[in-house]
Amino acid sequence: MTSKTATKILSRTELPCLQETCSHLISFCNSKSLRQGVCIHSPIIKLGFQDHLYLNNNLLSLYSKCFTLDYARQFFDEMPSRDVVSWTGILSAYVKHEKHEEALGMFQEMMGSGPCPNEFTLSSVLRACSALGEFSDGKCIHGCVIKHGFESNQILGSVLIDLYSKYGSIEEACRLFSCVENGDVVSWTTMISSLVQAGKWSQALRIYIDMIKAGVYPNEFTFVKVLAAAGFLGLKHGKVVHAHLIVFGVELNLVVKTALVHMYSKCQRMDDAVRISKLTPESDRFLWTAILSGLAQNLKLREAVVAFQEMEASGILSNNFTYLSILNACSLILSLDLGRQIHARVIMAGLEDDIPVGNALVDMYMKCSHEVEDGLRVFEGIESPDVISWTSLIAGLSEHGFHQDSFDSYMEMTASGLQPNSVTLSIILRSCRAAKSASQLLKLHGHVIKTNADHDIVVSNALVDAYAGNERVDDAWHLIRNMSQRDALTYTGLATRLNQMGHHEMALHVISHMFNDDIKMDGYSMAGFLSSSAGLNSVETGMQLHSYSVKSGLGSSISVSNGLVSFYGKCGLTHDAERAFAEISEPDIVSWNGLISVLASYGHISSALSAFDDMRLTGVKPDSVTFLLVLFTCTHCGLVDMGLEYFNSMKEMHGIEPQLDHYVCLFDLLGRAGRLEEAMEILETMPIRPNASIYKTLLAACKVHRIVPLGEDIASRGLKLDPSDPAFNLMLANLYDSSGRPDLAATIRRSVRDKGSSLPQRSWSSHPELV
């Protein structure tokens, strides 16, 4: 439409209808384009309607939708008169363009000199408060809502519910919802959404049922929220909601389909989740990300990798959430090669500056790589590390054994102004426990008290664990007595550390303290007490615990069942161990490993290897622990070739990278059989750097077979790795003794006595090549 065309239309219109025609033309332009709107604005001025408030409000709406806010604000400022519609129009424009501070400023100006706000004005400014996190301003505007009698308004009710729930005032949100008269689907859905976000899933479902009883039909957005609640409550609820979705005839679009995938994933029904995703051909990155995330969370890690490859093959580009899911899968399956490939794709996608993706990369490298500098390099590339970045670094350093450096990193993080969360504190306290560093533990405890973090039960439990792990049991008990809140994990952690120290009887005394606190045992605590009974070889106590587990409903717990297999096995009751295993309805990998360990430990070699085959037939995939047990079995019954086959199948058939412990078993297997040349060939080609245990295993084999030259070479390698470890010289001396060279043995032992031994603290900061 041109200016001439608009003028012609208006010139043929009778005066009484002229203003209405102008309004219709502006509305037409609103839905088309700015250029056409400007064409109608010019004739309006020519016809002398520039002072007409109704038309100006329409033009303001036009400029707000089709032009920049600056032009809309200029037009607003030039309006000769304004009413509540004018003010609401400019306020709404600021909010839609996410200029929330400007919107609040306009509202204050309006309240100072303009007309009284209506429900639409208040709705816009409340949305601005919510977006800015200005809860105090929001409460003031809530006062305006009450003052003007809008508290029962549906629109304002929904916005206020969202505002209060966002800031944790869920009770006030519920009260506001009860004040809304004849709530529509938006207000009901907002209330359900608020309850879901607050973790009140059962209450959210009750509101959903009330909604249906009130005759308000849910829409797709309602079902997205209700499905989220059902995912946390279990499969039974999820299926009911899914059935309702079909009954109400809600279209299975991508949003609903993605919500269903999330729900079934949370309920550990990935087959159903994948089936739902394929019911219609449409897919997008959000649906694929939901599938990837579900597969990773349900530990279907190989399937997650395959799904990622399928997504890329379909031409759908990954986003940051997709990469987070697949990097999480890489971390769990310890796949460094795939992780590096994903890292390259992250860089190609321009997401290397995304902090959550960077955090996932730090976590992946720290878990998958044997070299800490890989994770350090990524961390140093994060421009503004957040608390999760630092936590990933601290956890990685701790896992690699660099406990002093993890503590230094923690101190650097706090010095930068970032406050640790409960996860960070739990990890650094675990590092103190592993390092047996009482001084660092005391410093951290002081920091925890100073920041009031000791009121968090997660942190308090970590403190108890750290003190017990440092063999300061009295301090651990003192902490427990002074805790304002205790749970099963409080006592389970203490019992676990007491078991590790061999204080099994003391660990069993923990039971009475739990009962005094009226804390019921869970599956993990029961498993710990069964371990105590096994450590004492107390069959009677273990059987009493077994009886209690059945009476208290813990018999179906997989942790308890696995604990019973281990208990009976360690007590030498192999038939009872097998019976306990047979009663497990769905044995997991821990169950199978427990059975294989029991059978192998008592010389039932054929049964142990048969159990390994049975496990694979049932669809349970072996893990690295399984192969350690199988290699141990082969080693102690001389099945060298079979052991080699199992070792080679780890990576070839099962995608499991052999770790140092597996190589120690392999070298023990070959060494006992005298196949040391073969062992040395593997040593020279293994993809990871040998550790002291490998050299000691080979050196022990050289002593058995009296191979002096090779033993000297291996001892030399071991001493280069750790010159302070006297074991290599002492083992070499034993080799000389067994080979008829007592003179050389005496010389070496004298040298060890003269030098003494000291083990330096391990620190990556002392190695420039790692920094």
XYZ file of N, CA and C in Angstrom, residues 25 41 54 76 80-81 188 233 253 387 424 443 458 507 520-521 596 632 671 709 720:
63
model
N -7.032 0.487 8.927
C -5.850 0.524 8.072
C -4.566 0.322 8.895
N 0.441 6.589 8.082
C 0.668 7.646 9.077
C 0.634 9.038 8.416
N -6.986 7.834 20.171
C -7.234 6.438 19.795
C -6.335 6.023 18.636
N 5.928 8.185 21.324
C 5.219 8.306 22.608
C 5.460 9.686 23.224
N 0.458 14.308 21.942
C -0.060 15.477 22.690
C -0.800 15.082 23.966
N -1.379 13.913 23.968
C -2.042 13.410 25.175
C -1.874 11.900 25.238
N -4.047 -22.158 35.772
C -3.869 -23.516 36.294
C -2.475 -24.052 35.928
N 7.808 -38.958 39.993
C 6.940 -39.773 40.861
C 6.901 -41.238 40.466
N 3.026 -33.165 19.115
C 4.016 -32.354 18.415
C 5.385 -32.542 19.072
N 31.761 -21.714 39.713
C 32.028 -22.666 40.791
C 32.049 -24.104 40.271
N 31.335 -28.907 45.969
C 32.748 -28.525 46.047
C 33.330 -28.918 47.399
N 41.770 -26.750 58.550
C 41.586 -25.461 57.882
C 40.233 -25.410 57.172
N 24.738 -32.395 53.794
C 25.680 -33.002 52.844
C 27.113 -32.678 53.254
N 32.146 -50.647 64.152
C 31.196 -50.304 63.086
C 29.809 -50.853 63.395
N 16.124 -45.215 60.245
C 16.048 -46.579 59.733
C 17.209 -46.852 58.781
N 17.638 -48.075 58.794
C 18.686 -48.466 57.847
C 18.137 -48.406 56.428
N 31.232 -64.048 40.923
C 32.483 -64.515 40.297
C 33.624 -64.461 41.308
N 42.291 -62.535 37.261
C 42.770 -63.115 38.519
C 42.520 -64.625 38.526
N 54.098 -63.737 33.817
C 55.296 -63.941 34.634
C 55.299 -65.272 35.333
N 69.597 -60.745 34.181
C 69.756 -59.551 33.322
C 68.437 -58.776 33.155
N 64.061 -45.478 38.107
C 63.921 -44.221 37.358
C 62.535 -43.613 37.584
